[in-house]
mmCIF file of C-alpha atoms and ligand atoms in Angstrom:
data_model
loop_
_atom_site.group_PDB
_atom_site.id
_atom_site.type_symbol
_atom_site.label_atom_id
_atom_site.label_comp_id
_atom_site.label_asym_id
_atom_site.label_seq_id
_atom_site.Cartn_x
_atom_site.Cartn_y
_atom_site.Cartn_z
ATOM 1 C CA MET A 1 -30.681 18.480 -8.665
ATOM 2 C CA LYS A 2 -27.309 19.672 -7.300
ATOM 3 C CA ILE A 3 -27.195 23.155 -5.816
ATOM 4 C CA LEU A 4 -24.169 25.062 -4.585
ATOM 5 C CA VAL A 5 -25.240 27.448 -1.825
ATOM 6 C CA THR A 6 -22.745 30.131 -0.853
ATOM 7 C CA GLY A 7 -23.424 31.539 2.587
ATOM 8 C CA GLY A 8 -25.594 28.516 3.339
ATOM 9 C CA ALA A 9 -24.522 28.572 6.998
ATOM 10 C CA GLY A 10 -25.944 32.078 7.418
ATOM 11 C CA TYR A 11 -29.421 33.208 8.357
ATOM 12 C CA ILE A 12 -31.351 33.221 5.071
ATOM 13 C CA GLY A 13 -29.043 30.710 3.373
ATOM 14 C CA SER A 14 -29.583 28.096 6.089
ATOM 15 C CA HIS A 15 -33.373 28.348 5.749
ATOM 16 C CA VAL A 16 -33.062 27.858 1.991
ATOM 17 C CA VAL A 17 -30.737 24.873 2.536
ATOM 18 C CA LYS A 18 -33.407 23.419 4.828
ATOM 19 C CA ALA A 19 -36.084 23.920 2.156
ATOM 20 C CA LEU A 20 -33.849 22.440 -0.579
ATOM 21 C CA GLY A 21 -32.972 19.466 1.619
ATOM 22 C CA GLU A 22 -36.632 18.823 2.406
ATOM 23 C CA LYS A 23 -37.301 18.748 -1.355
ATOM 24 C CA GLY A 24 -34.554 16.146 -1.871
ATOM 25 C CA ALA A 25 -31.979 18.368 -3.590
ATOM 26 C CA THR A 26 -28.273 17.602 -3.174
ATOM 27 C CA VAL A 27 -26.767 20.627 -1.463
ATOM 28 C CA LEU A 28 -23.180 21.755 -1.107
ATOM 29 C CA VAL A 29 -22.698 24.760 1.152
ATOM 30 C CA TYR A 30 -19.702 27.033 0.555
ATOM 31 C CA ASP A 31 -19.245 29.331 3.540
ATOM 32 C CA ASP A 32 -16.216 30.819 5.274
ATOM 33 C CA LEU A 33 -18.048 30.717 8.628
ATOM 34 C CA SER A 34 -17.063 34.349 9.256
ATOM 35 C CA LYS A 35 -20.739 35.024 9.954
ATOM 36 C CA GLY A 36 -22.352 31.629 9.472
ATOM 37 C CA HIS A 37 -22.575 28.663 11.827
ATOM 38 C CA ARG A 38 -21.666 25.071 11.062
ATOM 39 C CA ASP A 39 -24.659 23.744 13.025
ATOM 40 C CA ALA A 40 -27.070 25.831 10.921
ATOM 41 C CA VAL A 41 -26.428 23.577 7.918
ATOM 42 C CA LEU A 42 -29.232 21.031 8.272
ATOM 43 C CA TYR A 43 -28.680 19.304 4.921
ATOM 44 C CA GLY A 44 -25.738 18.539 2.647
ATOM 45 C CA GLU A 45 -21.995 18.971 2.960
ATOM 46 C CA LEU A 46 -20.100 22.100 3.961
ATOM 47 C CA VAL A 47 -16.926 23.419 2.318
ATOM 48 C CA VAL A 48 -15.339 26.025 4.576
ATOM 49 C CA GLY A 49 -13.938 28.578 2.167
ATOM 50 C CA ASP A 50 -13.766 32.195 1.174
ATOM 51 C CA LEU A 51 -15.136 33.392 -2.165
ATOM 52 C CA ALA A 52 -11.917 35.371 -2.607
ATOM 53 C CA ASP A 53 -10.068 32.016 -2.745
ATOM 54 C CA GLN A 54 -10.437 31.509 -6.473
ATOM 55 C CA ALA A 55 -8.485 28.239 -6.520
ATOM 56 C CA LEU A 56 -10.710 26.602 -3.904
ATOM 57 C CA LEU A 57 -13.817 27.988 -5.553
ATOM 58 C CA ALA A 58 -12.752 26.638 -8.973
ATOM 59 C CA ARG A 59 -11.940 23.210 -7.490
ATOM 60 C CA THR A 60 -15.281 23.124 -5.710
ATOM 61 C CA LEU A 61 -17.254 24.042 -8.841
ATOM 62 C CA ARG A 62 -15.327 21.513 -10.966
ATOM 63 C CA ALA A 63 -15.767 18.690 -8.486
ATOM 64 C CA PHE A 64 -19.412 19.286 -7.533
ATOM 65 C CA LYS A 65 -20.711 20.392 -10.956
ATOM 66 C CA PRO A 66 -23.846 22.077 -9.607
ATOM 67 C CA ASP A 67 -26.915 22.553 -11.786
ATOM 68 C CA ALA A 68 -27.368 25.981 -10.227
ATOM 69 C CA VAL A 69 -25.761 28.323 -7.725
ATOM 70 C CA MET A 70 -27.605 30.233 -5.010
ATOM 71 C CA HIS A 71 -25.502 33.054 -3.685
ATOM 72 C CA PHE A 72 -26.169 34.334 -0.157
ATOM 73 C CA ALA A 73 -22.637 35.023 1.094
ATOM 74 C CA ALA A 74 -22.450 38.783 1.674
ATOM 75 C CA PHE A 75 -22.198 41.443 4.336
ATOM 76 C CA ILE A 76 -25.553 42.951 5.215
ATOM 77 C CA ALA A 77 -25.284 45.751 7.763
ATOM 78 C CA VAL A 78 -26.275 49.123 6.328
ATOM 79 C CA GLY A 79 -24.570 51.157 9.081
ATOM 80 C CA GLU A 80 -21.302 49.238 8.778
ATOM 81 C CA SER A 81 -21.343 49.668 4.990
ATOM 82 C CA VAL A 82 -21.398 53.439 5.476
ATOM 83 C CA ARG A 83 -18.370 53.239 7.794
ATOM 84 C CA GLU A 84 -16.407 50.591 5.849
ATOM 85 C CA PRO A 85 -17.515 50.719 2.206
ATOM 86 C CA VAL A 86 -14.498 48.907 0.739
ATOM 87 C CA LYS A 87 -15.311 45.839 2.829
ATOM 88 C CA TYR A 88 -18.738 45.766 1.134
ATOM 89 C CA TYR A 89 -17.471 46.314 -2.409
ATOM 90 C CA CYS A 90 -14.788 43.616 -2.020
ATOM 91 C CA ASN A 91 -17.033 40.970 -0.534
ATOM 92 C CA ASN A 92 -20.432 41.727 -2.017
ATOM 93 C CA THR A 93 -19.355 42.894 -5.467
ATOM 94 C CA ALA A 94 -15.850 41.618 -6.304
ATOM 95 C CA ASN A 95 -16.328 38.182 -4.736
ATOM 96 C CA THR A 96 -19.639 37.755 -6.533
ATOM 97 C CA LEU A 97 -17.878 38.479 -9.820
ATOM 98 C CA ASN A 98 -15.283 35.805 -8.926
ATOM 99 C CA LEU A 99 -18.085 33.369 -8.400
ATOM 100 C CA LEU A 100 -19.818 34.270 -11.660
ATOM 101 C CA ARG A 101 -16.580 33.936 -13.623
ATOM 102 C CA GLY A 102 -15.960 30.547 -12.042
ATOM 103 C CA MET A 103 -19.470 29.463 -12.967
ATOM 104 C CA LEU A 104 -19.108 30.479 -16.611
ATOM 105 C CA GLU A 105 -15.712 28.740 -16.840
ATOM 106 C CA ASN A 106 -17.372 25.559 -15.642
ATOM 107 C CA GLY A 107 -20.449 25.792 -17.851
ATOM 108 C CA ILE A 108 -22.854 26.578 -14.992
ATOM 109 C CA ASN A 109 -25.444 29.095 -16.112
ATOM 110 C CA LYS A 110 -28.217 29.220 -13.509
ATOM 111 C CA PHE A 111 -27.852 31.717 -10.674
ATOM 112 C CA ILE A 112 -30.077 32.937 -7.876
ATOM 113 C CA PHE A 113 -28.904 36.154 -6.304
ATOM 114 C CA SER A 114 -29.662 37.669 -2.903
ATOM 115 C CA SER A 115 -30.400 41.277 -3.714
ATOM 116 C CA THR A 116 -32.038 43.796 -1.451
ATOM 117 C CA ALA A 117 -34.611 46.545 -1.112
ATOM 118 C CA ALA A 118 -31.615 48.793 -0.404
ATOM 119 C CA VAL A 119 -31.072 48.985 -4.197
ATOM 120 C CA TYR A 120 -34.001 51.425 -4.336
ATOM 121 C CA GLY A 121 -32.626 53.930 -1.874
ATOM 122 C CA SER A 122 -35.424 56.096 -0.677
ATOM 123 C CA PRO A 123 -38.062 56.322 -3.390
ATOM 124 C CA GLY A 124 -40.719 57.800 -1.134
ATOM 125 C CA LYS A 125 -43.458 55.546 -2.523
ATOM 126 C CA ALA A 126 -45.989 53.596 -0.485
ATOM 127 C CA LEU A 127 -45.241 50.460 -2.531
ATOM 128 C CA ILE A 128 -42.093 49.860 -4.560
ATOM 129 C CA THR A 129 -42.209 47.954 -7.835
ATOM 130 C CA GLU A 130 -39.207 46.425 -9.618
ATOM 131 C CA THR A 131 -39.297 49.167 -12.259
ATOM 132 C CA GLU A 132 -38.449 51.832 -9.689
ATOM 133 C CA PRO A 133 -35.064 53.420 -10.580
ATOM 134 C CA LEU A 134 -32.129 52.018 -8.603
ATOM 135 C CA LYS A 135 -30.727 54.836 -6.477
ATOM 136 C CA PRO A 136 -29.144 53.340 -3.381
ATOM 137 C CA ILE A 137 -28.366 55.634 -0.478
ATOM 138 C CA ASN A 138 -25.720 53.454 1.180
ATOM 139 C CA PRO A 139 -22.714 51.366 0.050
ATOM 140 C CA TYR A 140 -24.529 48.127 0.889
ATOM 141 C CA GLY A 141 -27.212 48.938 -1.692
ATOM 142 C CA HIS A 142 -24.604 50.056 -4.229
ATOM 143 C CA SER A 143 -22.597 46.850 -3.783
ATOM 144 C CA LYS A 144 -25.692 44.874 -4.851
ATOM 145 C CA VAL A 145 -26.677 47.191 -7.725
ATOM 146 C CA PHE A 146 -23.263 46.636 -9.345
ATOM 147 C CA VAL A 147 -23.889 42.891 -9.301
ATOM 148 C CA GLU A 148 -27.391 43.276 -10.707
ATOM 149 C CA LYS A 149 -25.924 45.254 -13.607
ATOM 150 C CA ALA A 150 -23.283 42.591 -14.237
ATOM 151 C CA LEU A 151 -25.996 39.917 -14.199
ATOM 152 C CA GLU A 152 -28.060 41.825 -16.740
ATOM 153 C CA ASP A 153 -25.062 42.142 -19.068
ATOM 154 C CA MET A 154 -23.975 38.523 -18.629
ATOM 155 C CA SER A 155 -27.504 37.367 -19.264
ATOM 156 C CA ALA A 156 -27.619 39.388 -22.491
ATOM 157 C CA SER A 157 -24.423 37.986 -23.976
ATOM 158 C CA GLN A 158 -22.902 35.127 -21.983
ATOM 159 C CA GLY A 159 -25.766 32.698 -21.607
ATOM 160 C CA LEU A 160 -26.293 33.261 -17.888
ATOM 161 C CA ARG A 161 -29.852 32.924 -16.621
ATOM 162 C CA TYR A 162 -30.548 34.383 -13.226
ATOM 163 C CA VAL A 163 -33.188 35.408 -10.760
ATOM 164 C CA SER A 164 -32.358 38.356 -8.548
ATOM 165 C CA LEU A 165 -34.510 38.422 -5.426
ATOM 166 C CA ARG A 166 -34.727 41.814 -3.780
ATOM 167 C CA TYR A 167 -35.348 40.979 -0.146
ATOM 168 C CA PHE A 168 -37.192 43.398 2.030
ATOM 169 C CA ASN A 169 -36.709 42.625 5.765
ATOM 170 C CA ALA A 170 -36.193 38.910 6.321
ATOM 171 C CA ALA A 171 -37.361 37.997 9.812
ATOM 172 C CA GLY A 172 -38.498 35.115 12.009
ATOM 173 C CA ALA A 173 -37.072 31.636 12.326
ATOM 174 C CA ASP A 174 -37.677 27.984 11.576
ATOM 175 C CA PRO A 175 -40.989 27.101 13.323
ATOM 176 C CA GLU A 176 -39.209 24.200 15.034
ATOM 177 C CA ALA A 177 -36.512 26.637 16.225
ATOM 178 C CA ARG A 178 -33.672 24.543 14.786
ATOM 179 C CA ILE A 179 -32.231 27.568 12.972
ATOM 180 C CA GLY A 180 -32.738 31.319 13.191
ATOM 181 C CA GLU A 181 -31.082 34.711 13.134
ATOM 182 C CA ARG A 182 -27.690 34.718 14.900
ATOM 183 C CA HIS A 183 -25.560 37.640 13.740
ATOM 184 C CA GLN A 184 -22.423 38.685 15.584
ATOM 185 C CA PRO A 185 -22.725 41.540 16.356
ATOM 186 C CA GLU A 186 -26.501 41.701 15.991
ATOM 187 C CA THR A 187 -27.742 44.845 14.256
ATOM 188 C CA HIS A 188 -31.299 43.922 13.242
ATOM 189 C CA LEU A 189 -34.362 45.253 14.955
ATOM 190 C CA ILE A 190 -36.318 42.099 15.824
ATOM 191 C CA PRO A 191 -33.468 40.056 17.340
ATOM 192 C CA LEU A 192 -32.266 43.139 19.247
ATOM 193 C CA ALA A 193 -35.766 43.731 20.622
ATOM 194 C CA LEU A 194 -35.958 40.085 21.708
ATOM 195 C CA LYS A 195 -32.516 40.186 23.328
ATOM 196 C CA THR A 196 -33.669 43.248 25.261
ATOM 197 C CA ALA A 197 -36.842 41.404 26.297
ATOM 198 C CA LYS A 198 -34.631 38.541 27.483
ATOM 199 C CA GLY A 199 -32.628 40.931 29.645
ATOM 200 C CA GLU A 200 -29.409 40.534 27.642
ATOM 201 C CA ARG A 201 -29.438 44.238 26.836
ATOM 202 C CA LYS A 202 -30.464 47.157 29.033
ATOM 203 C CA SER A 203 -32.542 48.932 26.403
ATOM 204 C CA LEU A 204 -33.453 49.006 22.738
ATOM 205 C CA GLU A 205 -32.506 52.099 20.780
ATOM 206 C CA ILE A 206 -34.857 53.555 18.172
ATOM 207 C CA TYR A 207 -32.769 55.072 15.406
ATOM 208 C CA GLY A 208 -34.774 58.190 14.690
ATOM 209 C CA ALA A 209 -38.332 59.090 15.717
ATOM 210 C CA ASP A 210 -38.548 62.172 13.487
ATOM 211 C CA TYR A 211 -39.085 60.515 10.094
ATOM 212 C CA PRO A 212 -42.006 61.600 7.890
ATOM 213 C CA THR A 213 -44.021 58.492 8.835
ATOM 214 C CA PRO A 214 -47.203 58.154 10.952
ATOM 215 C CA ASP A 215 -45.361 57.584 14.252
ATOM 216 C CA GLY A 216 -42.022 59.108 13.216
ATOM 217 C CA THR A 217 -40.154 55.785 12.988
ATOM 218 C CA CYS A 218 -39.124 53.931 9.818
ATOM 219 C CA LEU A 219 -41.477 51.530 8.048
ATOM 220 C CA ARG A 220 -40.222 48.163 6.828
ATOM 221 C CA ASP A 221 -41.816 45.143 5.167
ATOM 222 C CA TYR A 222 -40.940 42.164 7.399
ATOM 223 C CA ILE A 223 -41.132 38.851 5.562
ATOM 224 C CA HIS A 224 -40.865 35.439 7.226
ATOM 225 C CA VAL A 225 -37.647 33.729 6.219
ATOM 226 C CA ASP A 226 -39.465 30.523 5.184
ATOM 227 C CA ASP A 227 -41.643 32.459 2.722
ATOM 228 C CA LEU A 228 -38.434 33.960 1.397
ATOM 229 C CA ALA A 229 -36.922 30.469 1.152
ATOM 230 C CA GLU A 230 -39.932 29.351 -0.892
ATOM 231 C CA ALA A 231 -39.294 32.241 -3.315
ATOM 232 C CA HIS A 232 -35.860 30.712 -3.953
ATOM 233 C CA LEU A 233 -37.259 27.269 -4.625
ATOM 234 C CA ILE A 234 -39.764 28.530 -7.166
ATOM 235 C CA SER A 235 -37.063 30.669 -8.773
ATOM 236 C CA LEU A 236 -34.954 27.541 -9.144
ATOM 237 C CA ASP A 237 -37.889 25.709 -10.765
ATOM 238 C CA HIS A 238 -38.315 28.674 -13.091
ATOM 239 C CA LEU A 239 -34.672 28.573 -14.218
ATOM 240 C CA SER A 240 -34.683 24.778 -14.482
ATOM 241 C CA GLY A 241 -37.717 25.037 -16.747
ATOM 242 C CA ARG A 242 -35.703 27.274 -19.069
ATOM 243 C CA GLY A 243 -37.367 30.420 -17.714
ATOM 244 C CA LYS A 244 -35.771 33.737 -18.540
ATOM 245 C CA SER A 245 -33.793 36.007 -16.250
ATOM 246 C CA GLU A 246 -35.979 37.904 -13.796
ATOM 247 C CA VAL A 247 -35.848 40.368 -10.920
ATOM 248 C CA PHE A 248 -38.421 40.062 -8.144
ATOM 249 C CA ASN A 249 -39.259 41.951 -4.974
ATOM 250 C CA CYS A 250 -39.845 39.759 -1.930
ATOM 251 C CA GLY A 251 -42.079 41.275 0.710
ATOM 252 C CA TYR A 252 -45.710 41.219 1.823
ATOM 253 C CA GLY A 253 -46.738 44.713 0.758
ATOM 254 C CA HIS A 254 -47.306 46.275 4.160
ATOM 255 C CA GLY A 255 -44.970 48.196 6.349
ATOM 256 C CA TYR A 256 -44.636 48.144 10.113
ATOM 257 C CA SER A 257 -42.981 50.954 12.009
ATOM 258 C CA VAL A 258 -40.144 50.369 14.448
ATOM 259 C CA ARG A 259 -42.600 51.176 17.249
ATOM 260 C CA GLU A 260 -45.147 48.663 15.958
ATOM 261 C CA VAL A 261 -42.455 45.991 15.872
ATOM 262 C CA ILE A 262 -41.491 46.863 19.451
ATOM 263 C CA ASP A 263 -45.131 46.714 20.622
ATOM 264 C CA THR A 264 -45.559 43.319 18.975
ATOM 265 C CA ALA A 265 -42.310 42.072 20.537
ATOM 266 C CA ARG A 266 -43.583 43.215 23.955
ATOM 267 C CA LYS A 267 -46.877 41.406 23.397
ATOM 268 C CA VAL A 268 -45.259 38.164 22.203
ATOM 269 C CA THR A 269 -42.661 38.049 24.974
ATOM 270 C CA GLY A 270 -44.845 39.478 27.741
ATOM 271 C CA LYS A 271 -41.903 41.746 28.708
ATOM 272 C CA ASP A 272 -42.144 45.518 28.879
ATOM 273 C CA PHE A 273 -38.526 46.284 27.990
ATOM 274 C CA THR A 274 -36.955 49.763 27.936
ATOM 275 C CA VAL A 275 -36.748 51.738 24.704
ATOM 276 C CA GLU A 276 -34.748 54.916 24.022
ATOM 277 C CA ASN A 277 -35.020 57.317 21.097
ATOM 278 C CA ILE A 278 -31.643 58.191 19.642
ATOM 279 C CA GLN A 279 -30.435 59.873 16.449
ATOM 280 C CA ARG A 280 -31.064 58.487 12.967
ATOM 281 C CA ARG A 281 -28.754 55.776 11.627
ATOM 282 C CA PRO A 282 -26.943 56.998 8.470
ATOM 283 C CA GLY A 283 -28.097 55.206 5.333
ATOM 284 C CA ASP A 284 -31.635 54.381 6.522
ATOM 285 C CA SER A 285 -34.579 54.933 4.205
ATOM 286 C CA PRO A 286 -37.790 56.121 5.934
ATOM 287 C CA VAL A 287 -40.065 53.655 4.092
ATOM 288 C CA LEU A 288 -39.294 50.388 2.255
ATOM 289 C CA VAL A 289 -42.361 48.331 1.396
ATOM 290 C CA ALA A 290 -42.567 45.885 -1.502
ATOM 291 C CA ASP A 291 -45.028 45.505 -4.276
ATOM 292 C CA SER A 292 -44.484 41.771 -4.852
ATOM 293 C CA SER A 293 -47.226 41.247 -7.405
ATOM 294 C CA ARG A 294 -44.663 40.386 -10.079
ATOM 295 C CA LEU A 295 -43.375 37.387 -8.098
ATOM 296 C CA LYS A 296 -46.925 36.296 -7.271
ATOM 297 C CA LYS A 297 -48.057 36.503 -10.888
ATOM 298 C CA ALA A 298 -44.976 35.184 -12.672
ATOM 299 C CA LEU A 299 -44.069 32.316 -10.324
ATOM 300 C CA ASN A 300 -47.263 31.848 -8.364
ATOM 301 C CA TRP A 301 -45.595 32.761 -5.082
ATOM 302 C CA ASN A 302 -48.007 32.088 -2.280
ATOM 303 C CA PRO A 303 -46.638 33.346 1.052
ATOM 304 C CA LYS A 304 -47.949 31.596 4.148
ATOM 305 C CA TYR A 305 -46.686 33.550 7.147
ATOM 306 C CA ASP A 306 -47.802 37.127 6.531
ATOM 307 C CA ASP A 307 -48.391 37.867 10.210
ATOM 308 C CA LEU A 308 -45.970 39.991 12.249
ATOM 309 C CA GLU A 309 -46.984 38.346 15.510
ATOM 310 C CA TYR A 310 -46.289 34.870 14.122
ATOM 311 C CA ILE A 311 -42.968 36.048 12.682
ATOM 312 C CA ILE A 312 -41.870 37.448 16.039
ATOM 313 C CA LYS A 313 -43.144 34.336 17.864
ATOM 314 C CA THR A 314 -40.910 32.084 15.758
ATOM 315 C CA ALA A 315 -37.982 34.461 16.339
ATOM 316 C CA TRP A 316 -38.718 34.446 20.098
ATOM 317 C CA GLU A 317 -38.807 30.628 20.313
ATOM 318 C CA TRP A 318 -35.414 30.602 18.610
ATOM 319 C CA GLU A 319 -34.013 33.439 20.723
ATOM 320 C CA LYS A 320 -35.000 31.699 23.971
ATOM 321 C CA LYS A 321 -32.807 28.754 22.957
ATOM 322 C CA GLN A 322 -29.690 30.908 22.492
HETATM 323 N N1 UDP U 1 -33.628 49.873 14.015
HETATM 324 C C1 UDP U 1 -33.737 50.541 15.227
HETATM 325 N N2 UDP U 1 -33.009 50.087 16.293
HETATM 326 C C2 UDP U 1 -32.190 48.999 16.206
HETATM 327 C C3 UDP U 1 -32.093 48.319 14.965
HETATM 328 C C4 UDP U 1 -32.831 48.793 13.899
HETATM 329 O O1 UDP U 1 -34.458 51.531 15.344
HETATM 330 O O2 UDP U 1 -31.565 48.661 17.225
HETATM 331 C C5 UDP U 1 -34.439 50.327 12.869
HETATM 332 C C6 UDP U 1 -33.611 50.719 11.641
HETATM 333 O O3 UDP U 1 -33.224 52.070 11.707
HETATM 334 C C7 UDP U 1 -34.624 50.432 10.513
HETATM 335 C C8 UDP U 1 -35.431 49.259 11.042
HETATM 336 O O4 UDP U 1 -35.234 49.253 12.467
HETATM 337 O O5 UDP U 1 -35.476 51.518 10.353
HETATM 338 C C9 UDP U 1 -34.969 47.922 10.482
HETATM 339 O O6 UDP U 1 -33.564 47.859 10.624
HETATM 340 P P1 UDP U 1 -32.760 46.523 10.419
HETATM 341 O O7 UDP U 1 -31.324 46.826 10.757
HETATM 342 O O8 UDP U 1 -33.420 45.417 11.189
HETATM 343 O O9 UDP U 1 -32.935 46.167 8.900
HETATM 344 P P2 UDP U 1 -32.617 47.029 7.556
HETATM 345 O O10 UDP U 1 -33.917 47.682 7.195
HETATM 346 O O11 UDP U 1 -31.520 47.995 7.873
HETATM 347 O O12 UDP U 1 -32.196 45.991 6.582
#
């Protein structure tokens, strides 16, 4: 099995590359290293390239002839997407369309897409199912909805078969701490909490403590990145077995507040770091928690690391090495 993995040097992509490599797949990573890291690619070859470079992309697809493409390369910061929307539409939407066109031109019809809980916006439900209307509240979410629509249309008439995985909050790291979350700049809660625990930052800011949630801070569904990686592998098996196009939520079905994450980070690290309440971050939804029963039923997804303390422990082991 030959798999092209765009963004395979990034956080989630590199964990999927690890899982593919461990299963014996032949992996080619296509990554411009604008966010990714060469040393995060544990298996396969790396082509350093931009998805906007259509000539390089076409040459790569023609030469490698992948059986399927997994597409991680994208920008992911909600706050930045509000400030610089065009950056998100160009990279996340337009470049994905370049990739899809290149695939069709080369007869490649299996695609696994990194979508996001941000497609739902702020539905105000305790648990979100895939049938919830897509009403993003930030450009990041919109940039992914446009792709999901294109996938639906291409699947209906152009022979594409895809699985779109709507990630809730990917977190944690490889249990052996070989790879983990390393964004520059870091914007995500768990790595920022751990950097504060390490003394790299003076304090951790809570973006809003006046949300309509039990403790006033936002609730998110934190899913260990290796469970997320497994969702990709079973999606690949599904498409390889001639399965039809599907959309799946990826989360555990329970939300933790920002304060609960901070308390767990304090417990895991043994450090009582400083926290400050500041104003809300534009584009944030108060509650995003997945109903993932569709993925469990359809593909027998069996997550193994549904434990916030374990997730933060793996992230901490990784963070200590940085
Ligand atoms: N958050 C926070 N302080 C930070 C970073 C994040 O309070 O320094 C909050 C953020 O507002 C959201 C939650 O933590 O409610 C998770 O944010 P993150 O950026 O990690 O992931 P997102 O949900 O935006 O994908």
